[in-house]
Amino acid sequence: MKNIGEEYAKRLTAAIRNKRIKMALERAIASYRKNVEEELARFPHTLQLAEEVRMIKEASISKMEELVKQAMDSIKDLKGEAYLAKTENEARRIIGELAGSGRTIVKSKSLTSEEVGLREYLEELGNKVYETDLGELIIQFLGIKPTHLINPSIHVPREDVAELLTRVTGKVVPPEISREVEVVRQLLREKFVEADIGISGANVVAAETGSLVVIENEGNARLSTGFPPIHIAIVGVEKVVQTFSEAMKVAEVTWRYATGRTPSYVNIISGPSKTADIEKTVTYGVHGPKEFHVVFLDNGRFEAAENPLFREALYCLRCGACLYECPVFALTAGEFGEKYFGGIGAVWTAIISGGITGNLEGLASAALVGYTCLTCGRCKVKCPVKIDIPNMIIELRKVAVEKFT
Ligand code: SF4
């Protein structure tokens, strides 16, 4: 096994010494905490709703296989196509076959797509892929990995963004956030119109109706999923809940803890675009996509659902609240993790790499992140669904000690 520990330690040390990362994180953490505090005071029912969401997630994960099947049937009833990918390779293959090559693809933020390395794969096939979330676009231009579940470029300050956009556009962009946003708006406008395919994830899926819920602020997910003739979504199987009203509850708690502010857009997508305006005959592909494909990704999740030690990780809403409280994340950003970050990221690394089911390399990667965690428990206090991350970290360490000593 290669010495992944040395490489990981180097990355952590470099992040800790990087003053720009520290500056960007201090700004972002202060702003996040203020926003969420204000919004929780404004919407005090959220705490009770979060308790209900915990119960919804417990029930959904306990019958995940049944719910995913129901969601796939509902999507097919809506004239969409649904697929179940066992592994990340399978997910890439399915989407690669749908996309082909030589296409222009606009992609909205999706951690599940990051998990399978989708953008890089589609580019290898000869497609032009544009990340359309501003943070993801910064990450794409910089050629680095995201560092937060919700804010992928949280560690990049405005000064660095200005330098980057100046380089990309060939025109001087000042370090003013409003100017930077305007430059990106102009840059991506034509890509939405040109695109053959739009790719998204989903925050939650309602099995009964086959509806995908995509929460966003920028409007890029709306354009990516509503403008191109083909929409492909990639969604972890743990995102499926039974009913539409449960999905709405999950969505509200997710957005309140993700950014604090009510999102500008909550997209609900139930099949391809359609009309029955002429003779009441349903015809597909009016202004929005004619084709709608949903790829559900397992990649260790079904096995995790059967594992009493780590099942709780599947309740994660990916709101990122735990990261804003984490003292290690405040110093190291996304270097404290692999594809997923922080304490919860250690457990997710073990799940998706097969680390909890015997893959030693996966377990080693997860253990490194797990041993970086201080198990201080601040994450559990802030987590809306009260996931006991410190306890799972201790269990993960026990598994690692058993296997490696
Ligand atoms: S562990 Fe909790 S706080 Fe952290 S991302 Fe998941 S749901 Fe949010």
PDB file of N, CA and C in Angstrom, residues 131-215:
ATOM      1  N   GLU A 131     -18.735  23.718 -15.316  1.00  0.00           N
ATOM      2  CA  GLU A 131     -19.372  23.835 -14.003  1.00  0.00           C
ATOM      3  C   GLU A 131     -20.083  25.184 -13.998  1.00  0.00           C
ATOM      4  N   THR A 132     -21.323  25.222 -13.544  1.00  0.00           N
ATOM      5  CA  THR A 132     -22.056  26.490 -13.621  1.00  0.00           C
ATOM      6  C   THR A 132     -22.282  27.127 -12.252  1.00  0.00           C
ATOM      7  N   ASP A 133     -22.105  26.370 -11.173  1.00  0.00           N
ATOM      8  CA  ASP A 133     -22.112  26.984  -9.848  1.00  0.00           C
ATOM      9  C   ASP A 133     -20.835  27.827  -9.742  1.00  0.00           C
ATOM     10  N   LEU A 134     -20.960  29.037  -9.244  1.00  0.00           N
ATOM     11  CA  LEU A 134     -19.794  29.936  -9.257  1.00  0.00           C
ATOM     12  C   LEU A 134     -18.593  29.320  -8.532  1.00  0.00           C
ATOM     13  N   GLY A 135     -18.868  28.759  -7.348  1.00  0.00           N
ATOM     14  CA  GLY A 135     -17.778  28.150  -6.572  1.00  0.00           C
ATOM     15  C   GLY A 135     -17.141  26.985  -7.316  1.00  0.00           C
ATOM     16  N   GLU A 136     -17.986  26.162  -7.939  1.00  0.00           N
ATOM     17  CA  GLU A 136     -17.462  25.003  -8.688  1.00  0.00           C
ATOM     18  C   GLU A 136     -16.665  25.452  -9.899  1.00  0.00           C
ATOM     19  N   LEU A 137     -17.115  26.551 -10.529  1.00  0.00           N
ATOM     20  CA  LEU A 137     -16.392  27.061 -11.693  1.00  0.00           C
ATOM     21  C   LEU A 137     -14.995  27.533 -11.278  1.00  0.00           C
ATOM     22  N   ILE A 138     -14.925  28.188 -10.113  1.00  0.00           N
ATOM     23  CA  ILE A 138     -13.612  28.625  -9.601  1.00  0.00           C
ATOM     24  C   ILE A 138     -12.711  27.407  -9.400  1.00  0.00           C
ATOM     25  N   ILE A 139     -13.299  26.363  -8.808  1.00  0.00           N
ATOM     26  CA  ILE A 139     -12.557  25.116  -8.576  1.00  0.00           C
ATOM     27  C   ILE A 139     -12.082  24.510  -9.902  1.00  0.00           C
ATOM     28  N   GLN A 140     -12.997  24.513 -10.895  1.00  0.00           N
ATOM     29  CA  GLN A 140     -12.652  23.951 -12.212  1.00  0.00           C
ATOM     30  C   GLN A 140     -11.500  24.747 -12.840  1.00  0.00           C
ATOM     31  N   PHE A 141     -11.590  26.067 -12.816  1.00  0.00           N
ATOM     32  CA  PHE A 141     -10.530  26.906 -13.405  1.00  0.00           C
ATOM     33  C   PHE A 141      -9.203  26.715 -12.663  1.00  0.00           C
ATOM     34  N   LEU A 142      -9.280  26.570 -11.348  1.00  0.00           N
ATOM     35  CA  LEU A 142      -8.043  26.415 -10.570  1.00  0.00           C
ATOM     36  C   LEU A 142      -7.465  25.007 -10.689  1.00  0.00           C
ATOM     37  N   GLY A 143      -8.300  24.060 -11.132  1.00  0.00           N
ATOM     38  CA  GLY A 143      -7.838  22.668 -11.265  1.00  0.00           C
ATOM     39  C   GLY A 143      -7.585  22.017  -9.921  1.00  0.00           C
ATOM     40  N   ILE A 144      -8.404  22.399  -8.911  1.00  0.00           N
ATOM     41  CA  ILE A 144      -8.236  21.812  -7.573  1.00  0.00           C
ATOM     42  C   ILE A 144      -9.528  21.114  -7.160  1.00  0.00           C
ATOM     43  N   LYS A 145      -9.537  20.538  -5.949  1.00  0.00           N
ATOM     44  CA  LYS A 145     -10.754  19.859  -5.515  1.00  0.00           C
ATOM     45  C   LYS A 145     -11.581  20.775  -4.613  1.00  0.00           C
ATOM     46  N   PRO A 146     -12.914  20.552  -4.553  1.00  0.00           N
ATOM     47  CA  PRO A 146     -13.746  21.367  -3.671  1.00  0.00           C
ATOM     48  C   PRO A 146     -13.321  21.181  -2.217  1.00  0.00           C
ATOM     49  N   THR A 147     -13.652  22.172  -1.372  1.00  0.00           N
ATOM     50  CA  THR A 147     -13.228  22.077   0.020  1.00  0.00           C
ATOM     51  C   THR A 147     -14.379  22.212   1.007  1.00  0.00           C
ATOM     52  N   HIS A 148     -15.590  22.251   0.507  1.00  0.00           N
ATOM     53  CA  HIS A 148     -16.738  22.317   1.418  1.00  0.00           C
ATOM     54  C   HIS A 148     -17.932  21.712   0.706  1.00  0.00           C
ATOM     55  N   LEU A 149     -18.882  21.152   1.511  1.00  0.00           N
ATOM     56  CA  LEU A 149     -20.039  20.483   0.917  1.00  0.00           C
ATOM     57  C   LEU A 149     -20.918  21.455   0.136  1.00  0.00           C
ATOM     58  N   ILE A 150     -21.073  22.666   0.655  1.00  0.00           N
ATOM     59  CA  ILE A 150     -21.971  23.640   0.039  1.00  0.00           C
ATOM     60  C   ILE A 150     -21.204  24.730  -0.694  1.00  0.00           C
ATOM     61  N   ASN A 151     -20.100  25.154  -0.124  1.00  0.00           N
ATOM     62  CA  ASN A 151     -19.292  26.221  -0.728  1.00  0.00           C
ATOM     63  C   ASN A 151     -17.952  25.647  -1.174  1.00  0.00           C
ATOM     64  N   PRO A 152     -17.913  25.080  -2.377  1.00  0.00           N
ATOM     65  CA  PRO A 152     -16.704  24.352  -2.792  1.00  0.00           C
ATOM     66  C   PRO A 152     -15.440  25.191  -2.837  1.00  0.00           C
ATOM     67  N   SER A 153     -15.575  26.521  -3.030  1.00  0.00           N
ATOM     68  CA  SER A 153     -14.359  27.348  -3.112  1.00  0.00           C
ATOM     69  C   SER A 153     -14.266  28.272  -1.901  1.00  0.00           C
ATOM     70  N   ILE A 154     -14.759  27.806  -0.778  1.00  0.00           N
ATOM     71  CA  ILE A 154     -14.831  28.638   0.435  1.00  0.00           C
ATOM     72  C   ILE A 154     -13.456  29.156   0.871  1.00  0.00           C
ATOM     73  N   HIS A 155     -12.401  28.435   0.482  1.00  0.00           N
ATOM     74  CA  HIS A 155     -11.052  28.811   0.924  1.00  0.00           C
ATOM     75  C   HIS A 155     -10.365  29.792  -0.032  1.00  0.00           C
ATOM     76  N   VAL A 156     -11.086  30.212  -1.086  1.00  0.00           N
ATOM     77  CA  VAL A 156     -10.463  31.102  -2.073  1.00  0.00           C
ATOM     78  C   VAL A 156     -10.985  32.528  -1.845  1.00  0.00           C
ATOM     79  N   PRO A 157     -10.141  33.444  -1.403  1.00  0.00           N
ATOM     80  CA  PRO A 157     -10.617  34.806  -1.161  1.00  0.00           C
ATOM     81  C   PRO A 157     -10.842  35.586  -2.461  1.00  0.00           C
ATOM     82  N   ARG A 158     -11.560  36.724  -2.347  1.00  0.00           N
ATOM     83  CA  ARG A 158     -11.915  37.529  -3.527  1.00  0.00           C
ATOM     84  C   ARG A 158     -10.687  37.972  -4.316  1.00  0.00           C
ATOM     85  N   GLU A 159      -9.594  38.205  -3.613  1.00  0.00           N
ATOM     86  CA  GLU A 159      -8.368  38.656  -4.280  1.00  0.00           C
ATOM     87  C   GLU A 159      -7.872  37.596  -5.265  1.00  0.00           C
ATOM     88  N   ASP A 160      -7.945  36.322  -4.836  1.00  0.00           N
ATOM     89  CA  ASP A 160      -7.496  35.222  -5.717  1.00  0.00           C
ATOM     90  C   ASP A 160      -8.486  35.009  -6.862  1.00  0.00           C
ATOM     91  N   VAL A 161      -9.778  35.210  -6.568  1.00  0.00           N
ATOM     92  CA  VAL A 161     -10.790  35.049  -7.625  1.00  0.00           C
ATOM     93  C   VAL A 161     -10.551  36.097  -8.712  1.00  0.00           C
ATOM     94  N   ALA A 162     -10.234  37.320  -8.289  1.00  0.00           N
ATOM     95  CA  ALA A 162      -9.976  38.401  -9.262  1.00  0.00           C
ATOM     96  C   ALA A 162      -8.786  38.046 -10.158  1.00  0.00           C
ATOM     97  N   GLU A 163      -7.724  37.556  -9.553  1.00  0.00           N
ATOM     98  CA  GLU A 163      -6.533  37.161 -10.334  1.00  0.00           C
ATOM     99  C   GLU A 163      -6.891  36.064 -11.331  1.00  0.00           C
ATOM    100  N   LEU A 164      -7.672  35.094 -10.854  1.00  0.00           N
ATOM    101  CA  LEU A 164      -8.060  33.960 -11.691  1.00  0.00           C
ATOM    102  C   LEU A 164      -8.901  34.426 -12.890  1.00  0.00           C
ATOM    103  N   LEU A 165      -9.912  35.242 -12.620  1.00  0.00           N
ATOM    104  CA  LEU A 165     -10.794  35.690 -13.699  1.00  0.00           C
ATOM    105  C   LEU A 165     -10.063  36.610 -14.675  1.00  0.00           C
ATOM    106  N   THR A 166      -9.101  37.355 -14.167  1.00  0.00           N
ATOM    107  CA  THR A 166      -8.278  38.196 -15.056  1.00  0.00           C
ATOM    108  C   THR A 166      -7.519  37.297 -16.030  1.00  0.00           C
ATOM    109  N   ARG A 167      -6.984  36.205 -15.497  1.00  0.00           N
ATOM    110  CA  ARG A 167      -6.223  35.266 -16.340  1.00  0.00           C
ATOM    111  C   ARG A 167      -7.132  34.592 -17.364  1.00  0.00           C
ATOM    112  N   VAL A 168      -8.331  34.172 -16.915  1.00  0.00           N
ATOM    113  CA  VAL A 168      -9.240  33.424 -17.800  1.00  0.00           C
ATOM    114  C   VAL A 168      -9.807  34.319 -18.902  1.00  0.00           C
ATOM    115  N   THR A 169     -10.179  35.561 -18.555  1.00  0.00           N
ATOM    116  CA  THR A 169     -10.848  36.426 -19.535  1.00  0.00           C
ATOM    117  C   THR A 169      -9.877  37.307 -20.314  1.00  0.00           C
ATOM    118  N   GLY A 170      -8.653  37.472 -19.780  1.00  0.00           N
ATOM    119  CA  GLY A 170      -7.691  38.359 -20.439  1.00  0.00           C
ATOM    120  C   GLY A 170      -7.994  39.825 -20.168  1.00  0.00           C
ATOM    121  N   LYS A 171      -8.958  40.104 -19.296  1.00  0.00           N
ATOM    122  CA  LYS A 171      -9.292  41.498 -18.939  1.00  0.00           C
ATOM    123  C   LYS A 171      -9.120  41.657 -17.434  1.00  0.00           C
ATOM    124  N   VAL A 172      -8.692  42.852 -17.023  1.00  0.00           N
ATOM    125  CA  VAL A 172      -8.444  43.055 -15.594  1.00  0.00           C
ATOM    126  C   VAL A 172      -9.769  43.038 -14.822  1.00  0.00           C
ATOM    127  N   VAL A 173      -9.854  42.125 -13.857  1.00  0.00           N
ATOM    128  CA  VAL A 173     -11.040  42.037 -12.997  1.00  0.00           C
ATOM    129  C   VAL A 173     -10.621  42.474 -11.595  1.00  0.00           C
ATOM    130  N   PRO A 174     -11.271  43.519 -11.045  1.00  0.00           N
ATOM    131  CA  PRO A 174     -10.873  43.978  -9.702  1.00  0.00           C
ATOM    132  C   PRO A 174     -11.376  43.023  -8.621  1.00  0.00           C
ATOM    133  N   PRO A 175     -10.740  43.050  -7.428  1.00  0.00           N
ATOM    134  CA  PRO A 175     -11.178  42.140  -6.349  1.00  0.00           C
ATOM    135  C   PRO A 175     -12.449  42.642  -5.653  1.00  0.00           C
ATOM    136  N   GLU A 176     -13.473  42.864  -6.468  1.00  0.00           N
ATOM    137  CA  GLU A 176     -14.777  43.278  -5.929  1.00  0.00           C
ATOM    138  C   GLU A 176     -15.758  42.171  -6.260  1.00  0.00           C
ATOM    139  N   ILE A 177     -16.441  41.661  -5.235  1.00  0.00           N
ATOM    140  CA  ILE A 177     -17.250  40.456  -5.447  1.00  0.00           C
ATOM    141  C   ILE A 177     -18.336  40.694  -6.493  1.00  0.00           C
ATOM    142  N   SER A 178     -18.994  41.868  -6.467  1.00  0.00           N
ATOM    143  CA  SER A 178     -20.081  42.105  -7.433  1.00  0.00           C
ATOM    144  C   SER A 178     -19.550  42.099  -8.872  1.00  0.00           C
ATOM    145  N   ARG A 179     -18.332  42.625  -9.092  1.00  0.00           N
ATOM    146  CA  ARG A 179     -17.747  42.628 -10.439  1.00  0.00           C
ATOM    147  C   ARG A 179     -17.380  41.199 -10.860  1.00  0.00           C
ATOM    148  N   GLU A 180     -16.871  40.459  -9.915  1.00  0.00           N
ATOM    149  CA  GLU A 180     -16.479  39.069 -10.213  1.00  0.00           C
ATOM    150  C   GLU A 180     -17.709  38.245 -10.627  1.00  0.00           C
ATOM    151  N   VAL A 181     -18.803  38.460  -9.902  1.00  0.00           N
ATOM    152  CA  VAL A 181     -20.048  37.727 -10.214  1.00  0.00           C
ATOM    153  C   VAL A 181     -20.541  38.105 -11.614  1.00  0.00           C
ATOM    154  N   GLU A 182     -20.460  39.378 -11.962  1.00  0.00           N
ATOM    155  CA  GLU A 182     -20.910  39.843 -13.272  1.00  0.00           C
ATOM    156  C   GLU A 182     -20.085  39.188 -14.395  1.00  0.00           C
ATOM    157  N   VAL A 183     -18.782  39.095 -14.165  1.00  0.00           N
ATOM    158  CA  VAL A 183     -17.898  38.480 -15.173  1.00  0.00           C
ATOM    159  C   VAL A 183     -18.308  37.023 -15.418  1.00  0.00           C
ATOM    160  N   VAL A 184     -18.586  36.300 -14.321  1.00  0.00           N
ATOM    161  CA  VAL A 184     -18.973  34.889 -14.456  1.00  0.00           C
ATOM    162  C   VAL A 184     -20.333  34.775 -15.144  1.00  0.00           C
ATOM    163  N   ARG A 185     -21.244  35.675 -14.814  1.00  0.00           N
ATOM    164  CA  ARG A 185     -22.569  35.670 -15.460  1.00  0.00           C
ATOM    165  C   ARG A 185     -22.415  35.770 -16.985  1.00  0.00           C
ATOM    166  N   GLN A 186     -21.579  36.712 -17.424  1.00  0.00           N
ATOM    167  CA  GLN A 186     -21.381  36.899 -18.870  1.00  0.00           C
ATOM    168  C   GLN A 186     -20.701  35.687 -19.503  1.00  0.00           C
ATOM    169  N   LEU A 187     -19.755  35.128 -18.752  1.00  0.00           N
ATOM    170  CA  LEU A 187     -18.978  33.991 -19.248  1.00  0.00           C
ATOM    171  C   LEU A 187     -19.861  32.763 -19.526  1.00  0.00           C
ATOM    172  N   LEU A 188     -20.840  32.547 -18.642  1.00  0.00           N
ATOM    173  CA  LEU A 188     -21.626  31.304 -18.736  1.00  0.00           C
ATOM    174  C   LEU A 188     -22.917  31.444 -19.537  1.00  0.00           C
ATOM    175  N   ARG A 189     -23.324  32.694 -19.761  1.00  0.00           N
ATOM    176  CA  ARG A 189     -24.628  32.913 -20.389  1.00  0.00           C
ATOM    177  C   ARG A 189     -24.812  32.050 -21.643  1.00  0.00           C
ATOM    178  N   GLU A 190     -23.884  32.181 -22.589  1.00  0.00           N
ATOM    179  CA  GLU A 190     -24.033  31.473 -23.866  1.00  0.00           C
ATOM    180  C   GLU A 190     -23.914  29.956 -23.700  1.00  0.00           C
ATOM    181  N   LYS A 191     -23.207  29.519 -22.656  1.00  0.00           N
ATOM    182  CA  LYS A 191     -23.029  28.068 -22.467  1.00  0.00           C
ATOM    183  C   LYS A 191     -24.367  27.401 -22.162  1.00  0.00           C
ATOM    184  N   PHE A 192     -25.209  28.079 -21.381  1.00  0.00           N
ATOM    185  CA  PHE A 192     -26.530  27.515 -21.081  1.00  0.00           C
ATOM    186  C   PHE A 192     -27.336  27.329 -22.372  1.00  0.00           C
ATOM    187  N   VAL A 193     -27.218  28.293 -23.281  1.00  0.00           N
ATOM    188  CA  VAL A 193     -28.001  28.240 -24.527  1.00  0.00           C
ATOM    189  C   VAL A 193     -27.448  27.168 -25.466  1.00  0.00           C
ATOM    190  N   GLU A 194     -26.109  27.088 -25.514  1.00  0.00           N
ATOM    191  CA  GLU A 194     -25.448  26.129 -26.425  1.00  0.00           C
ATOM    192  C   GLU A 194     -25.583  24.677 -25.970  1.00  0.00           C
ATOM    193  N   ALA A 195     -25.770  24.472 -24.658  1.00  0.00           N
ATOM    194  CA  ALA A 195     -25.587  23.125 -24.090  1.00  0.00           C
ATOM    195  C   ALA A 195     -26.525  22.074 -24.684  1.00  0.00           C
ATOM    196  N   ASP A 196     -25.969  20.891 -24.921  1.00  0.00           N
ATOM    197  CA  ASP A 196     -26.765  19.738 -25.369  1.00  0.00           C
ATOM    198  C   ASP A 196     -27.350  19.003 -24.166  1.00  0.00           C
ATOM    199  N   ILE A 197     -26.617  19.068 -23.052  1.00  0.00           N
ATOM    200  CA  ILE A 197     -27.001  18.276 -21.878  1.00  0.00           C
ATOM    201  C   ILE A 197     -26.809  19.122 -20.617  1.00  0.00           C
ATOM    202  N   GLY A 198     -27.736  18.973 -19.684  1.00  0.00           N
ATOM    203  CA  GLY A 198     -27.569  19.581 -18.368  1.00  0.00           C
ATOM    204  C   GLY A 198     -27.461  18.464 -17.334  1.00  0.00           C
ATOM    205  N   ILE A 199     -26.526  18.625 -16.405  1.00  0.00           N
ATOM    206  CA  ILE A 199     -26.351  17.594 -15.365  1.00  0.00           C
ATOM    207  C   ILE A 199     -26.559  18.237 -14.001  1.00  0.00           C
ATOM    208  N   SER A 200     -27.274  17.508 -13.139  1.00  0.00           N
ATOM    209  CA  SER A 200     -27.492  18.014 -11.774  1.00  0.00           C
ATOM    210  C   SER A 200     -27.425  16.857 -10.786  1.00  0.00           C
ATOM    211  N   GLY A 201     -27.455  17.206  -9.508  1.00  0.00           N
ATOM    212  CA  GLY A 201     -27.696  16.221  -8.460  1.00  0.00           C
ATOM    213  C   GLY A 201     -29.116  16.449  -7.979  1.00  0.00           C
ATOM    214  N   ALA A 202     -29.383  16.085  -6.723  1.00  0.00           N
ATOM    215  CA  ALA A 202     -30.669  16.417  -6.090  1.00  0.00           C
ATOM    216  C   ALA A 202     -30.448  16.399  -4.586  1.00  0.00           C
ATOM    217  N   ASN A 203     -31.121  17.291  -3.887  1.00  0.00           N
ATOM    218  CA  ASN A 203     -31.013  17.316  -2.424  1.00  0.00           C
ATOM    219  C   ASN A 203     -31.866  16.248  -1.782  1.00  0.00           C
ATOM    220  N   VAL A 204     -32.981  15.942  -2.414  1.00  0.00           N
ATOM    221  CA  VAL A 204     -33.880  14.915  -1.885  1.00  0.00           C
ATOM    222  C   VAL A 204     -34.796  14.467  -3.024  1.00  0.00           C
ATOM    223  N   VAL A 205     -35.263  13.221  -2.931  1.00  0.00           N
ATOM    224  CA  VAL A 205     -36.148  12.666  -3.967  1.00  0.00           C
ATOM    225  C   VAL A 205     -37.377  12.072  -3.279  1.00  0.00           C
ATOM    226  N   ALA A 206     -38.548  12.356  -3.813  1.00  0.00           N
ATOM    227  CA  ALA A 206     -39.788  11.778  -3.268  1.00  0.00           C
ATOM    228  C   ALA A 206     -40.134  10.516  -4.052  1.00  0.00           C
ATOM    229  N   ALA A 207     -40.133   9.374  -3.374  1.00  0.00           N
ATOM    230  CA  ALA A 207     -40.345   8.097  -4.071  1.00  0.00           C
ATOM    231  C   ALA A 207     -41.749   8.026  -4.686  1.00  0.00           C
ATOM    232  N   GLU A 208     -42.750   8.478  -3.957  1.00  0.00           N
ATOM    233  CA  GLU A 208     -44.130   8.337  -4.444  1.00  0.00           C
ATOM    234  C   GLU A 208     -44.393   9.075  -5.750  1.00  0.00           C
ATOM    235  N   THR A 209     -43.792  10.268  -5.881  1.00  0.00           N
ATOM    236  CA  THR A 209     -44.063  11.070  -7.086  1.00  0.00           C
ATOM    237  C   THR A 209     -42.906  11.041  -8.084  1.00  0.00           C
ATOM    238  N   GLY A 210     -41.754  10.541  -7.677  1.00  0.00           N
ATOM    239  CA  GLY A 210     -40.571  10.539  -8.558  1.00  0.00           C
ATOM    240  C   GLY A 210     -40.007  11.940  -8.752  1.00  0.00           C
ATOM    241  N   SER A 211     -40.276  12.834  -7.795  1.00  0.00           N
ATOM    242  CA  SER A 211     -39.827  14.236  -7.932  1.00  0.00           C
ATOM    243  C   SER A 211     -38.451  14.440  -7.321  1.00  0.00           C
ATOM    244  N   LEU A 212     -37.605  15.167  -8.057  1.00  0.00           N
ATOM    245  CA  LEU A 212     -36.284  15.553  -7.551  1.00  0.00           C
ATOM    246  C   LEU A 212     -36.374  16.985  -7.043  1.00  0.00           C
ATOM    247  N   VAL A 213     -35.790  17.238  -5.882  1.00  0.00           N
ATOM    248  CA  VAL A 213     -35.765  18.603  -5.353  1.00  0.00           C
ATOM    249  C   VAL A 213     -34.324  19.097  -5.397  1.00  0.00           C
ATOM    250  N   VAL A 214     -34.130  20.224  -6.070  1.00  0.00           N
ATOM    251  CA  VAL A 214     -32.782  20.798  -6.196  1.00  0.00           C
ATOM    252  C   VAL A 214     -32.829  22.228  -5.641  1.00  0.00           C
ATOM    253  N   ILE A 215     -32.101  22.428  -4.542  1.00  0.00           N
ATOM    254  CA  ILE A 215     -32.102  23.733  -3.868  1.00  0.00           C
ATOM    255  C   ILE A 215     -30.905  24.545  -4.362  1.00  0.00           C
TER     256      ILE A 215
END
